[in-house]
Amino acid sequence: MGGGEEEADRQCLQENATGRMWRKRCSIENNYISSSSSSSVSASGDSEEEDMGFLEVTVPDMKHPSPELGPMPDGLSPQQVVRRHILGSIVQSERSYVDSLKRILQDYRHPLMEMEPKALSARKCQVVFFRLKEILHCHSMFQIALFSRVAEWDTTEKIGDLFVASFSKSMVLDVYSDYVNNFTNAMSVIKKACLTKPMFLEFLKKRQMASPDRVTLYGLMVKPIQRFPQFILLLQDMLKNTPTGHPDRLSLQLALTELETLAEKLNEQKRVADQIAEIQQLIRSVSDRSSLNKLLNSGQHQLLLCETLTETVYGDRGQLIKSKERKVFLLNDMLVCANINFKPVSTRGQLEISSLVPLGPKYVVKWNTALPQVQVVEVGQENSTYDKDNVVIQNAGAKKHASASQSSNKVYLGPPRLFQELQDLQKDLAVVEQITLLISTLHGTYQNLNMTVAQDWCLALQRMMRVKEEEIHSANKCRLRLLLPGKTDKSGRPISFMVVFITPNPLSKISWVNRLHLAKIGLREENQPGWMCPDEDKKSKAPFWCPILACRIPAFSSNALDLQLGAVVHNPVQSSLLGFSAVSTSLPQGYLWVGGGQEGAGGQVEIFSLNRSVPRTVKSFPVASQVLCMEYIPEKSKEEQEEGKAEDLRAAADQPSAPHPTICLGLQDGSILVYGSVDTGTQCLLTCSPGQQPVLCLKHSPEYLFAGLQNGTVAAYARNNGGLWDLEAQPTCLEVGTGPVRTLLTLDDTVWASCANQVTVLDAASLQAQQTFEAHPDEEASVTHMIKAGSGVWMAFSSGSSIRLFHTETLEHLQEINIATRTTFVLPGQKNVRVTSLLICQGLLWVGTDQGIIVLLPVPRLEGIPKITGKGMVSLNGHCGPVEFLAVAISTLAPDVLKNEKEEEGGQEEKPDGPSPELSALDKPPAGEMRKKGILLKYRLHSTSHLPGQLLSVKDAPLAPGGSTLEHSEEDGSIYEMADDPDIWVRSRPCTRDTHRKEISSVAIISGGRGYRNFNPSSKLPACSETDSTLLIWQVPLML
């Protein structure tokens, strides 16, 4: 109990110290008064002496009328009406939130402080209700300002600037941070008091029953954690209904930025606090003298993932022996499995307490192992994963059932039995095919021995194999099979044991496989550490969510030529051949096109397949000139295809159909080449030359392909009737300046083209220039890169180390960041830095420099202004020369991968063409005749079709005169009765959170430059290796 008392003292002193700061910052007198004797608070228990160190002063309630909207005036537009309703929701939501904060203080804190005898000491009350009064003060002030804004709404219609002014102050972040960081500790104090003080438990129950909505204290106290996400949703709705040019629009975007930044910081702090609490709970369950306890207490371990999984144990015939819930912890270098042990005072008391506050379980560590020795084994991968001579044991619970199987060094564990049955079917099919060949040599004609019967056998076995493969795939979706190292046997032979966990849903399985894979990569030397965080405390250990360097590969397969990198694009392609775990661990599916060449000479294109953990070259071909730029153009969406269907019908019959995805290449000699995707043969579909001017950049819109040329011209190519670009027709040429057009950017209805230090905004439909603005005061600083995020565009320049942010609508300059202040953490004294590449992906702005250093800066992800909101990180892995490009590869996991077994069953039950129950019952053989229980192959011979019974054939049956196909028509001859299969009756727990999930993306970042360089001075890796063009590929954990 001493540790908890010390924490309470620390919290109490911190609250009083920061209370004095709060008075100065808020100009509120008598908010907190701290006695000088606060440091002498006794730590002896719950005695009255604990409370003598404090003098509580009540903050008077500020009596202000609550904001109310007046009657709606006439003549409002539909958007104005919607905005008015959203404002009403903001007012109502804020009123409810403030009332909840007041309830916590008035119904719980004040009575507990005044109660005699004390149900909870004053010091513990300070811990439980830490920072709530300051949070209430913040929102009381906001409510006053909101009242005045509501009163004048119909004349001003502005709300965004109020949110910026109220929630951009550092004091708001401070008090909410303190509250969030203390939340776990507060819940721990409440839980402990519920277990040890019946009077306190009774007090909580009475307060809950007396409240009109029956919300518990926990339900009230969690509301500050949820407040800013609620604000964000309301402001997003308001922004959607605020037209461009409205005086409130920029303010709303800035408000979204402030709130998202605040919410992200609070979420991260809550995540870290929860992880620390989980590790502390785990440490308390481990013996003080154990090596695991010393490792966990070293402070070098990060908790990456923890979840309750169901461990299942199977017998040698695949039957389920037992299942039990375990808590599994994935740390950055080890895996720990623990039993979950609830030990309540009484069953009834446990239920009462858990309804008032969440109870954390106690753990008993079952096993732990180093992460590099953990292997994920999917069904069918056993032979390739470990040595066949090793004895594999399920676990202690299965030893007595595994004696028969150990003699053959093979254990059937549920789904592996399915794989064995698949192998048996493959062998049987080979035998039947040989029998078919022999039957074809018969000279006589026999009723039950002919080619038709043999073909029925073959095709029935083939369908059984397909169904078995589907069962294996389904079994893999929620089954996590881990091969762990064990002790050696008496002969010194290594023994491994298999642990099988059932995950709550397929998404959980994907998460575990992905995190295990990336955590192993994170242990490599180049990732220890991989990023430097230049924060105030000089931390060099980056959080786990940062990208992890997965591999580095040569950019070109030909080492004979000194090829320079030019551009890269990702061509996403879904592969149905990848297994379930391969989808979770591989790079984003598809192909990576890399272009380059030699200046004044030929060019080269290298295509890599990403359907694996390390890319491999699948094709390489030369082009006439050096590749300077690339653009990937996806095929039209279904909506676009529907819109163009009428035009396609009117087009000539010989016109080509709408194209598949294409890749456009811009060359040094002025040529533009259009290639089909790898899956369609990578053929060159079109080629043209708009002139002798090099093509420096390419961008596309739904109607045009834009090319930025060396002479300051933008060439626009329209689509032809077939959907391809009409490169034979003369393009529309737009003069934007006299210098080179270095970069283009397509927005919703405009195209931005840079020339020197200016940017021209073109209308994407009429191709007319709308306006031109100056992006940099120095005329020599040409705009080289533009990248959009939210409602802003970041720009980099040919000179100087700064990047600048502009608003997409007003073109206003909003922010400027000097990258050199970040790179000096890696290369001190190097101030002459130039930005050579930009990329925005998943809330991070990637900045490549001419020194080979890559900087990551956090930016908001939503529709707000993408202002840089933190110091970011610097990569300790980079290139020996300039970072020539940064690109992102993204692919979406197929929706069927995320379906669990119950969802699939539900879909199958709706199908009318499934086998009828009567048929399944009819064809069941006696139990004694079933050699392999659960599978039955039956057939009716075509030559005996006159006999009674339904026909079962592989041929499609003609429709009945009535058109009905509900009866079991001629099929292949396989009937499946799977009731005894453990994969059917051992189910994972259902999960509702997946039902509305649309997509999950796999993300990788690719940088290109000369060679590879490690900037970590303490690393043993070479500072700068080969100087050939090299690709560095970072993998990002799946965003689940």
mmCIF file of C-alpha atoms in Angstrom, residues 12-39 53-54 131 134:
data_model
loop_
_atom_site.group_PDB
_atom_site.id
_atom_site.type_symbol
_atom_site.label_atom_id
_atom_site.label_comp_id
_atom_site.label_asym_id
_atom_site.label_seq_id
_atom_site.Cartn_x
_atom_site.Cartn_y
_atom_site.Cartn_z
ATOM 1 C CA CYS A 12 -1.539 15.985 -4.060
ATOM 2 C CA LEU A 13 1.619 18.104 -4.088
ATOM 3 C CA GLN A 14 1.465 18.452 -7.877
ATOM 4 C CA GLU A 15 -2.125 19.634 -7.755
ATOM 5 C CA ASN A 16 -1.320 22.304 -5.187
ATOM 6 C CA ALA A 17 1.789 23.495 -7.034
ATOM 7 C CA THR A 18 0.038 23.727 -10.360
ATOM 8 C CA GLY A 19 -2.947 25.278 -8.643
ATOM 9 C CA ARG A 20 -0.816 28.333 -7.870
ATOM 10 C CA MET A 21 0.290 28.498 -11.505
ATOM 11 C CA TRP A 22 -3.334 28.234 -12.542
ATOM 12 C CA ARG A 23 -4.259 31.300 -10.475
ATOM 13 C CA LYS A 24 -1.690 33.388 -12.297
ATOM 14 C CA ARG A 25 -2.632 32.139 -15.754
ATOM 15 C CA CYS A 26 -6.379 32.399 -15.291
ATOM 16 C CA SER A 27 -6.455 35.455 -12.990
ATOM 17 C CA ILE A 28 -8.829 33.684 -10.683
ATOM 18 C CA GLU A 29 -8.256 34.263 -6.994
ATOM 19 C CA ASN A 30 -8.832 31.698 -4.288
ATOM 20 C CA ASN A 31 -9.026 28.802 -6.740
ATOM 21 C CA TYR A 32 -6.537 26.686 -4.892
ATOM 22 C CA ILE A 33 -4.868 27.552 -1.582
ATOM 23 C CA SER A 34 -2.141 25.275 -0.428
ATOM 24 C CA SER A 35 -0.900 25.149 3.106
ATOM 25 C CA SER A 36 2.833 25.188 3.612
ATOM 26 C CA SER A 37 2.445 22.064 5.661
ATOM 27 C CA SER A 38 1.293 20.028 2.654
ATOM 28 C CA SER A 39 4.673 18.329 2.442
ATOM 29 C CA GLY A 53 -2.443 19.785 5.174
ATOM 30 C CA PHE A 54 -5.093 21.311 2.907
ATOM 31 C CA ARG A 131 -7.876 18.446 -12.356
ATOM 32 C CA GLU A 134 -9.811 23.242 -13.751
#
